[in-house]
Amino acid sequence: MALKQYGYFPGCVAQESCKELDLATHVVAEKLDWELIKLDAASCCGASVVNDMNRHLARMLNARTFAEAEALGLETVLTICSTCTGHMRQANHELLHNERYMKDANDVLARFGKKYSGKVETKHMAWILRDDIGIANIKKMVVRPLTGMKIGAFYGCHVLRPEEYAASGEDPRNPHNMEDLILALGAEPIVYEGRTRCCGFHIQLEKEEVTVNMVGQNMAMARDQGAESIVTGCPLCHLALDAYQTKSLDTAFGKTDLPVFHLPQLIALAFGVAPEKLGIQKHLTDASKVLVSAGIA
Amino acid sequence: MLVNLEVQRFNPEQDAAPHVESFEVDVPDGSTVLEALMHIKDERDGSLSFRRSCRSAICGSCTMSMNGLDGLACKTPIRQLLSQFGESGVADAKPHETISSHAGQAHFGAAATAAPVAGAAVPSSSVAPKTTNGKSVGTVRVGPMHNLPIVKDLVVDMTRFWEKNKSLKPWLVPKNAPPAREYPQSPEEMERLWRPANCIFCGTCYSLCPVVSVDDTFVGPAAIARVGYRFLEDTRDGARKERAETIVEQNLWLCAHCYACSYCPKHVDPHELIALSCVATIEEGVTDNTGARHAMVVADTIKKTGFLEESQVIPGTLGYFNLIGLSSVMPLGLRLLLKGKMPPLLMRPVPRVTEIREIFKAAEAKRY
Amino acid sequence: MLQHDILVVGGGLAGMRAAVEAAELGLDVGMLSKIHPVRSHSGAAQGGINAALGNREDDTTDAHAFDTVKGSDYIGDQDAIELFAEEAPQAIIWLEHMGCIFSRMDDGRIAQRPFGGASFPRTCYCADVTGLVILHTLWEQCQRLNVKVYEEWFATALSVQTGVGSGVVALNVTDGTIEAIRAKATIFATGGAGRSFYKTTNGLSSTGDGMSMAYRAGIPLLDMEFVQFHPTTLKSNGVLMTEGARGEGAYLINALGERFMFKYAPTKGELASRDVVSRAEQTEINEGRGVDGCVFLDLRHLGKQKIMERLPQIRELALDATGIDAIDEPVPITPGMHYWMGGIQTDKHGATPVPGVYAAGECACVSVHGANRLGGNSLLETIVFGKLSARHAADYAARISAPDFNANLLESERSRIGAMLANKGGERVNVVRDEMGKAMMEGAGIYRLPATIQVGINRIRELKQRYKQISLDDKGRVFNTDLTGALELGFLLDVAETTLAGALRREESRGAHTRLDFPDRDDEKWMKHTQARYRPDADPELGDKQVTVTKWQPQARVY
């Protein structure tokens, strides 16, 4: 019997262009003796995009996901994506706070014999590490401290805002969970103003130069405070920060080339797993220099 | 209580650039930032300039940045800021005990979030707070709101903000000739207008918006929520289609969905009303644009497979025959391919995907 | 020289209503406002706007007029009041047609709530942000009509040349330039003067500018001694808790938990007129049945849903200021200075005795409020008389050719302001301002005695001298709010002086003016307006003006 059991919702991006995140999550889960029960039949959370089209759809799709978890006897869904976390929590919040929405959702779920009773909570992996395992216990499991690494956390909007339903369990305007984790892994957390800001991912197709500028602005803030790499709990942020830093050279904020780690990759490194087993070589912004100087690769 | 205020000063008649001036002031416990600033202006330096009028969060004058959080100074108790940042007044990624003098401080559903921005020289977190002999309860850093040019000290030029509001035609265009009495409107129809009705044009959301900070063509959250959405949703208005077109032209879809504007002092929640405005433009058939195409293609892939299919979304959004658009993303695609990060071209549908299609049918039958 | 057919001074409700009307009539209109129009204190009005729409009960304009006359304690001018009540329904319908958002009844008509001193539920509202939604509607119309706005321009003096008004001198706050703006007709809509009291519900911009400018230019101020104290304000910061709360059924309770109002107003209880309720509260407090200078506004029985739907703003204001959630606990409140019944003398068309000068809204005294204003009548006054003053100003402007601007005024204002910037006298604005505020609290409060009024008068005389020695920290031109603060203080001192003078002279108790030495209304001697005229470097010259009575003879006033 595993130590902990969670419904696992990797989200679309971790199953598509950021498979390394899914991979690293499983590595960490194994080390922590977690059983991740993947919600195989679950759909996309809808992100902000479905919200922009049809609010009923966003709520109903997620109600189905929650019903899947309930059917498996699970009350906590573990997510590894800030965007999934936020939008699933939003849908749940709306379902729980408006009887009509819950009824509408259950009416359609009933057509294929499902029901959501409102008992599922979506939690980001970073919160579960803090609340279920404890930062101190994570620290105890570190076999290869990331000594000397100066790491800036990048939270991702949707685990922080809106406070009403994101409810991250800390002050979203001065959060510390990610920094606490960085510290526990033996690295030095770098606090910079961009850490709670937007990466610009959602508008990369609307106007790429805006995303590039937002990435440049945030990464320049991290660089100026002394960060040498970044860790994020959101694969969408990862895509934006990882891919667009090279272009940020053209912006007013100047060149940055901070490698961007997924949170479970960083934890696995400190747990002694080799970088190539975590897909770090797949990132566009090269991490090898940072890893070499930390004595990891 | 003794508090240290580090106020950004700028007098265009004297200064080449903004600088920070410290004031240690004794103000009653429970004071707001505005009360502390008024104390400075009265007793210490009458030249300190800021806008203020109602001091009860309804006129929208005193928007500023406080410890990097933008909001109304009259609605921001000093102790609230200290409970968020501790004595230094600088975000430090550390938990802080709530330093509460009375129960009221526990409630602050709406102040601001961290969003400093290019152009406005905010006292940055690298500025070490001045020591205050250990007597002061802490430091509050005050600067002008972001994304607008500084006139003097904490006063900014809001011209651009007003222009953007006006660009969305902020007045009713009656649908029908006026009746002898009021246009009938049900309580539910009025209810839709309630949130934008609470907007006070304070500009907090505009100051917080990271898109505005890098792209001045974005009309901004206040204009979309208070003007765009408000008239799109007014049953008395007869220009819905035209409004939908205008708001898209003013770059509605440039909203990054970061929800920074959720820190609205008046609970207008622009982020929500932006999303509902997007819905309305699609409903009006204003869909020949990147944003609407993106939303539709994403929904389409979810309907087919349950997944947001990245490989389908890019060409679907930019248009399959948009060679220029597609070629601009080619280099990135190529690099993803080389690194083995290219998303699968076709996703295998999730089990029981027919259920998802059933959900689409049900949801599409409803008006939002 | 900058010039317009009509220049509106003030961008609140009355000012914007006037500007919109003038623009609709096709006139060249300029609107000057020392703060952006949407920042105006009209937006802080909460509870509603009166009109006998009869949506809930069979109300009539005649009933509205009578309630207003009774509320005024029989010193309002009845011709103006009748016009006011008759214009009201169309004023609301016009606002609604312009897109103003109102709370609605289930059948889609505008909802109406009971208010103090009203015999029917007559107050139209949008939850508790009524002033804000009307203000925004008018701002929208100003934008639709492309009204020229002098935003953040501060008027300093009215030009009167050969007995005719011809515009103002104004300071462009943003760059410090001082200009003349010539106009055929000038409409003052500058709001109240609450800031002459140390504590008030009024915002920091309510500084009696128009009252003082008109007064200094020779236009009389009327009934300045009638100052309204609102029954429900927060003790700590003076912020208003709407009368709409009591309209929705809230109780006033004392320290013993008793609903005390029926002792003072056997029929209406909490919904008696404001002067009655404020006096009752002060009596409870003075007789030891208060807590820390307060009694309590109790909303608990209304329930969370109704509070959040109808009164969300005041719930949050109380929560922010006191930490008390009105859903769970009674809110400590105290009567607080709120509104000026008196002001610039006008006829029922908004015209002052000086041709070409008009006034509307709180700065004016038409007089529809007499000795006590009913809740919901001030917003109505701005809309009705904003419109009427613009109409009459437009007629006037069409009849005359552009008048000369007072030849010396621009230079004398420039040198006056230059001297203020150069003054090294050593007095501080805040010191003089606070002493004035305290003198007004003592001398012009709810209960008045000749001795304390006289102390106040002496103090204001002294402060007027000290005012000449004010020196400013800010000597610059750009956005000098130290300077505008000093100019505002000068205006306020005029208001304070005329108020106290009127209070000392009126030896009776009527409406909001309560003289402990003359506890009764005295219709024989005092059923008349107090007129105050400016005399340079001397006390105001006081006189009488007759009250117009049409069909309601004075009777005992019981609620």
Short mmCIF file of C-alpha atoms in Angstrom, two decimals, chain B residues 35 53-58 74, chain C residues 41 44 46 195 199-203 230-242 297 313-322 331-338:
data_model
loop_
_atom_site.label_atom_id
_atom_site.label_comp_id
_atom_site.label_asym_id
_atom_site.label_seq_id
_atom_site.Cartn_x
_atom_site.Cartn_y
_atom_site.Cartn_z
CA GLU B 35 -4.30 59.21 6.17
CA SER B 53 -11.19 63.31 -2.53
CA CYS B 54 -13.88 61.11 -0.98
CA ARG B 55 -11.63 59.05 1.35
CA SER B 56 -14.29 56.34 1.23
CA ALA B 57 -13.37 54.30 -1.86
CA ILE B 58 -15.97 55.76 -4.20
CA CYS B 74 -7.96 55.27 1.35
CA HIS C 41 -18.52 63.90 -4.46
CA ALA C 44 -20.68 59.26 -2.84
CA GLN C 46 -25.82 56.36 -1.67
CA ARG C 195 -14.98 70.73 4.88
CA LYS C 199 -15.67 66.16 10.78
CA THR C 200 -18.08 65.64 7.91
CA THR C 201 -19.42 63.04 5.53
CA ASN C 202 -18.19 65.26 2.71
CA GLY C 203 -15.15 64.50 0.64
CA HIS C 230 -27.00 63.12 8.89
CA PRO C 231 -28.18 60.66 11.52
CA THR C 232 -25.96 57.78 10.52
CA THR C 233 -22.25 58.41 10.03
CA LEU C 234 -19.22 56.48 11.20
CA LYS C 235 -17.51 58.01 14.18
CA SER C 236 -13.92 57.33 13.19
CA ASN C 237 -13.86 58.95 9.76
CA GLY C 238 -17.28 60.58 9.37
CA VAL C 239 -18.21 58.37 6.42
CA LEU C 240 -21.90 58.15 5.52
CA MET C 241 -24.15 55.15 6.16
CA THR C 242 -27.10 55.65 3.86
CA LEU C 297 -27.55 51.23 13.38
CA GLN C 313 -21.32 49.41 -0.07
CA ILE C 314 -22.13 50.61 3.43
CA ARG C 315 -21.56 47.16 4.83
CA GLU C 316 -18.04 47.25 3.39
CA LEU C 317 -17.40 50.86 4.44
CA ALA C 318 -18.31 49.99 8.03
CA LEU C 319 -16.22 46.85 7.89
CA ASP C 320 -13.18 48.72 6.58
CA ALA C 321 -13.47 51.55 9.08
CA THR C 322 -14.55 49.74 12.24
CA VAL C 331 -22.74 49.47 13.71
CA PRO C 332 -21.89 52.36 16.05
CA ILE C 333 -22.94 55.60 14.40
CA THR C 334 -23.19 59.25 15.28
CA PRO C 335 -24.88 62.24 13.68
CA GLY C 336 -22.43 63.91 11.33
CA MET C 337 -22.29 67.12 9.34
CA HIS C 338 -23.59 66.26 5.89
#
